[in-house]
Amino acid sequence: MIHKYELNGYRIVTDTNSGAVHLFEELPYRMLDYLEDKVPAELPEALASALVPEYGAEAVQEAYGELRELQEQGMLFAEDDYAQFAGMMKGSPVKAMCLNIAHDCNLRCEYCFAAKGDFGRGRMLMPLEVGKKAIDFLIERSAGRHNLEVDFFGGEPLMNFEVVKQVVAYARSREKECNKNFRFTITTNGILLTDDKIDFINREMSNVVLSLDGRKEVNDRLRVRVDGTGSYDAIVPRYQKLVAQRGKDRDYYVRGTFTKYNLDFTNDVLHMADLGFDEISIEPVVSDEKLDYSIKEEDLPAVFAEYERLAKVLIQRKKEGRGFHFFHFMIDLNQGPCAIKRLRGCGCGNEYVAVTPEGDIFPCHQFVGDDRWKMGNVLDGTFDLQEKEQFAASNVYGKEDCRHCWAKFYCSGGCNANSWQYEGDILKSHRISCELEKKRLECAIMIQAALAE
Amino acid sequence: MKQIKTLNTVNLKESAVKGGCGECQASCQSACKTSCTVANQKCERNGK
């Protein structure tokens, strides 16, 4: 399977099953229109009669020879023999956990998927005992996995920061005896960030996600406090302080959401870069199409054009020596993860679970609040292995749409919770998310082409 | 090659045979966790 597209003056061809990415001149690129799934030994008649008059026999033979060579090297029309690995996800250890340390929030962001912080289950903070039991559960269920991830999430995790600190201390106290390495992350809206919290986060958290939507007027339209006032002025200086004090080897992301209200989101990304942040993520809102701020099918052309604009600006800034990382355009064409990782999917409900303040286990944070998906509880030790197997099957070979998609090894199958919520089935694909992901990938690959020049 | 330039030397098939240790970062793809597209992640074994 191949995917070919033209963008920013480049003719790009990706070969799905080998992972090879090529830049084509016009003639071989046009030849692909006459080839289905292989480059036959003999020049196809239709191809020759269409292109020889225009380009000449010699040039056509030469280009065709190059296509044949790539095919022989396994870098064009490579066979798909990965389905044999799809069953490997069964029985996977649990290695990552979203710890919903606070089902409460001090903001009331319009688009919040967590029902403005309480997931529709009532406002509650996680007791320390539940946090400790969750760590025990993760250690016990992780079998031979050495690296374990815990993401402090909410709601707003800084509303229960003492418990965060104590859970970290407890997990660290068990690392050596259990031969585990904990990697902690935290996602915050910044309202309660203080110097001591910044110190702790920068010391203990391998990654921190700082929520900000970009320009003040954009951020303050939807990211509002309980009284309706905006959050921008309070959080930006705190984020700048945290990032300034953070070690260069430690990850962080300033992360925002764009909606129909700011389809010119490149300006928000650049605003964040100009604030001094160089690790930036801005995501399309995922929401019911009936809501005013939703990204709808009709908005896709505008969003695609904006991603292209952002990609071009990013190339320009990189060439000027003032580049920054835009998370969704980051791609490693040479040393990314192995194919097994790529076909595993997100691992939700299988390698990754979420735990609520009550100790309830859900496939991930996005399923929290829908009791149909409850998998067990860390206090009573229950864990539904049948449901776990159901999620293990939710990989790119378990999903019909993904199996035939050129982007499957870049994307890995999308968000199961979005598929459930908007398509009614974890094995289906959320169409708008897929279209956006494919566009981002096209831009990301094009940037690599531009920077390789 | 004159008319085609290949940008990478990756061989995904080889990586399937040798890979799958599972020690790398989980790749949640929900927007609120900033959609960890797998292709932008690192292999835990690289650099060791």
JSON list of C-alpha atoms in Angstrom, two decimals, chain A residues 18-19 21-23 25 28 62 66 79 81-82 95 98 145-147 149 151 183 255 281 283 327 330 332-335 337-339 341-342 346 352 365-366 410-412 414 437, chain B residues 1-13 15-17 19-44 46:
[
{"chain": "A", "resi": 18, "resn": "SER", "atom": "CA", "xyz": [8.02, -0.67, 4.94]},
{"chain": "A", "resi": 19, "resn": "GLY", "atom": "CA", "xyz": [7.75, 2.83, 6.40]},
{"chain": "A", "resi": 21, "resn": "VAL", "atom": "CA", "xyz": [9.20, 7.87, 2.48]},
{"chain": "A", "resi": 22, "resn": "HIS", "atom": "CA", "xyz": [10.22, 9.08, -0.98]},
{"chain": "A", "resi": 23, "resn": "LEU", "atom": "CA", "xyz": [10.33, 12.35, -2.88]},
{"chain": "A", "resi": 25, "resn": "GLU", "atom": "CA", "xyz": [10.03, 13.85, -9.66]},
{"chain": "A", "resi": 28, "resn": "PRO", "atom": "CA", "xyz": [7.66, 8.58, -11.78]},
{"chain": "A", "resi": 62, "resn": "GLU", "atom": "CA", "xyz": [14.74, 5.09, -16.60]},
{"chain": "A", "resi": 66, "resn": "GLU", "atom": "CA", "xyz": [13.85, 3.22, -10.45]},
{"chain": "A", "resi": 79, "resn": "GLU", "atom": "CA", "xyz": [3.72, -6.72, 1.39]},
{"chain": "A", "resi": 81, "resn": "ASP", "atom": "CA", "xyz": [2.52, -9.35, 6.71]},
{"chain": "A", "resi": 82, "resn": "TYR", "atom": "CA", "xyz": [1.84, -7.76, 10.08]},
{"chain": "A", "resi": 95, "resn": "LYS", "atom": "CA", "xyz": [2.14, -0.48, 32.45]},
{"chain": "A", "resi": 98, "resn": "CYS", "atom": "CA", "xyz": [-4.13, 7.72, 34.65]},
{"chain": "A", "resi": 145, "resn": "ARG", "atom": "CA", "xyz": [7.60, -4.32, 32.70]},
{"chain": "A", "resi": 146, "resn": "HIS", "atom": "CA", "xyz": [10.25, -2.11, 34.27]},
{"chain": "A", "resi": 147, "resn": "ASN", "atom": "CA", "xyz": [9.08, 1.37, 33.22]},
{"chain": "A", "resi": 149, "resn": "GLU", "atom": "CA", "xyz": [3.84, 5.54, 33.96]},
{"chain": "A", "resi": 151, "resn": "ASP", "atom": "CA", "xyz": [-0.28, 10.52, 35.04]},
{"chain": "A", "resi": 183, "resn": "ARG", "atom": "CA", "xyz": [7.70, 8.03, 35.36]},
{"chain": "A", "resi": 255, "resn": "ARG", "atom": "CA", "xyz": [-1.18, 22.49, 25.36]},
{"chain": "A", "resi": 281, "resn": "SER", "atom": "CA", "xyz": [0.56, 21.31, 21.26]},
{"chain": "A", "resi": 283, "resn": "GLU", "atom": "CA", "xyz": [-5.56, 20.07, 19.46]},
{"chain": "A", "resi": 327, "resn": "PHE", "atom": "CA", "xyz": [3.79, 18.19, 18.90]},
{"chain": "A", "resi": 330, "resn": "MET", "atom": "CA", "xyz": [6.96, 15.84, 15.22]},
{"chain": "A", "resi": 332, "resn": "ASP", "atom": "CA", "xyz": [10.96, 10.52, 13.40]},
{"chain": "A", "resi": 333, "resn": "LEU", "atom": "CA", "xyz": [11.15, 8.82, 10.03]},
{"chain": "A", "resi": 334, "resn": "ASN", "atom": "CA", "xyz": [14.24, 6.79, 10.94]},
{"chain": "A", "resi": 335, "resn": "GLN", "atom": "CA", "xyz": [14.18, 5.83, 14.58]},
{"chain": "A", "resi": 337, "resn": "PRO", "atom": "CA", "xyz": [9.01, 3.05, 17.58]},
{"chain": "A", "resi": 338, "resn": "CYS", "atom": "CA", "xyz": [9.00, -0.55, 16.32]},
{"chain": "A", "resi": 339, "resn": "ALA", "atom": "CA", "xyz": [6.16, -1.92, 14.19]},
{"chain": "A", "resi": 341, "resn": "LYS", "atom": "CA", "xyz": [4.34, -0.65, 19.08]},
{"chain": "A", "resi": 342, "resn": "ARG", "atom": "CA", "xyz": [2.74, 0.97, 16.04]},
{"chain": "A", "resi": 346, "resn": "CYS", "atom": "CA", "xyz": [-3.12, 3.33, 22.55]},
{"chain": "A", "resi": 352, "resn": "TYR", "atom": "CA", "xyz": [-3.31, 1.50, 30.27]},
{"chain": "A", "resi": 365, "resn": "HIS", "atom": "CA", "xyz": [-9.83, 8.65, 31.56]},
{"chain": "A", "resi": 366, "resn": "GLN", "atom": "CA", "xyz": [-12.16, 9.24, 28.61]},
{"chain": "A", "resi": 410, "resn": "TYR", "atom": "CA", "xyz": [1.84, 6.50, 12.06]},
{"chain": "A", "resi": 411, "resn": "CYS", "atom": "CA", "xyz": [-1.41, 6.90, 13.94]},
{"chain": "A", "resi": 412, "resn": "SER", "atom": "CA", "xyz": [-1.90, 3.47, 15.49]},
{"chain": "A", "resi": 414, "resn": "GLY", "atom": "CA", "xyz": [-6.92, 6.64, 17.09]},
{"chain": "A", "resi": 437, "resn": "GLU", "atom": "CA", "xyz": [-4.72, 13.09, 11.79]},
{"chain": "B", "resi": 1, "resn": "MET", "atom": "CA", "xyz": [18.56, 7.30, -8.40]},
{"chain": "B", "resi": 2, "resn": "LYS", "atom": "CA", "xyz": [17.89, 10.37, -10.45]},
{"chain": "B", "resi": 3, "resn": "GLN", "atom": "CA", "xyz": [14.15, 10.86, -10.19]},
{"chain": "B", "resi": 4, "resn": "ILE", "atom": "CA", "xyz": [13.39, 9.50, -6.73]},
{"chain": "B", "resi": 5, "resn": "LYS", "atom": "CA", "xyz": [14.99, 10.46, -3.45]},
{"chain": "B", "resi": 6, "resn": "THR", "atom": "CA", "xyz": [14.34, 8.32, -0.38]},
{"chain": "B", "resi": 7, "resn": "LEU", "atom": "CA", "xyz": [14.22, 10.27, 2.88]},
{"chain": "B", "resi": 8, "resn": "ASN", "atom": "CA", "xyz": [14.78, 7.46, 5.37]},
{"chain": "B", "resi": 9, "resn": "THR", "atom": "CA", "xyz": [16.41, 4.11, 5.94]},
{"chain": "B", "resi": 10, "resn": "VAL", "atom": "CA", "xyz": [13.73, 2.65, 8.17]},
{"chain": "B", "resi": 11, "resn": "ASN", "atom": "CA", "xyz": [12.74, -0.99, 7.88]},
{"chain": "B", "resi": 12, "resn": "LEU", "atom": "CA", "xyz": [9.53, -1.48, 9.78]},
{"chain": "B", "resi": 13, "resn": "LYS", "atom": "CA", "xyz": [9.45, -5.19, 9.04]},
{"chain": "B", "resi": 15, "resn": "SER", "atom": "CA", "xyz": [11.58, -3.76, 13.69]},
{"chain": "B", "resi": 16, "resn": "ALA", "atom": "CA", "xyz": [8.55, -6.06, 14.01]},
{"chain": "B", "resi": 17, "resn": "VAL", "atom": "CA", "xyz": [10.76, -9.10, 14.42]},
{"chain": "B", "resi": 19, "resn": "GLY", "atom": "CA", "xyz": [10.66, -5.20, 18.68]},
{"chain": "B", "resi": 20, "resn": "GLY", "atom": "CA", "xyz": [7.73, -5.39, 21.05]},
{"chain": "B", "resi": 21, "resn": "CYS", "atom": "CA", "xyz": [9.55, -5.11, 24.39]},
{"chain": "B", "resi": 22, "resn": "GLY", "atom": "CA", "xyz": [6.75, -2.82, 25.62]},
{"chain": "B", "resi": 23, "resn": "GLU", "atom": "CA", "xyz": [9.01, -0.60, 27.72]},
{"chain": "B", "resi": 24, "resn": "CYS", "atom": "CA", "xyz": [8.22, 2.57, 25.76]},
{"chain": "B", "resi": 25, "resn": "GLN", "atom": "CA", "xyz": [5.73, 5.26, 26.67]},
{"chain": "B", "resi": 26, "resn": "ALA", "atom": "CA", "xyz": [2.03, 4.43, 26.38]},
{"chain": "B", "resi": 27, "resn": "SER", "atom": "CA", "xyz": [0.52, 6.32, 23.48]},
{"chain": "B", "resi": 28, "resn": "CYS", "atom": "CA", "xyz": [-2.84, 7.65, 24.57]},
{"chain": "B", "resi": 29, "resn": "GLN", "atom": "CA", "xyz": [-4.46, 9.23, 21.55]},
{"chain": "B", "resi": 30, "resn": "SER", "atom": "CA", "xyz": [-7.13, 11.33, 23.14]},
{"chain": "B", "resi": 31, "resn": "ALA", "atom": "CA", "xyz": [-6.88, 15.03, 22.50]},
{"chain": "B", "resi": 32, "resn": "CYS", "atom": "CA", "xyz": [-6.86, 15.94, 26.18]},
{"chain": "B", "resi": 33, "resn": "LYS", "atom": "CA", "xyz": [-3.60, 14.02, 26.59]},
{"chain": "B", "resi": 34, "resn": "THR", "atom": "CA", "xyz": [-2.34, 15.63, 23.46]},
{"chain": "B", "resi": 35, "resn": "SER", "atom": "CA", "xyz": [-2.82, 12.71, 21.08]},
{"chain": "B", "resi": 36, "resn": "CYS", "atom": "CA", "xyz": [0.39, 10.79, 21.28]},
{"chain": "B", "resi": 37, "resn": "THR", "atom": "CA", "xyz": [0.71, 9.88, 17.63]},
{"chain": "B", "resi": 38, "resn": "VAL", "atom": "CA", "xyz": [2.99, 6.85, 17.81]},
{"chain": "B", "resi": 39, "resn": "ALA", "atom": "CA", "xyz": [5.25, 8.11, 15.05]},
{"chain": "B", "resi": 40, "resn": "ASN", "atom": "CA", "xyz": [6.46, 10.97, 17.21]},
{"chain": "B", "resi": 41, "resn": "GLN", "atom": "CA", "xyz": [7.45, 8.70, 20.06]},
{"chain": "B", "resi": 42, "resn": "LYS", "atom": "CA", "xyz": [10.84, 7.30, 20.84]},
{"chain": "B", "resi": 43, "resn": "CYS", "atom": "CA", "xyz": [11.97, 3.71, 20.95]},
{"chain": "B", "resi": 44, "resn": "GLU", "atom": "CA", "xyz": [13.12, 2.97, 24.49]},
{"chain": "B", "resi": 46, "resn": "ASN", "atom": "CA", "xyz": [17.44, 3.82, 20.96]}
]
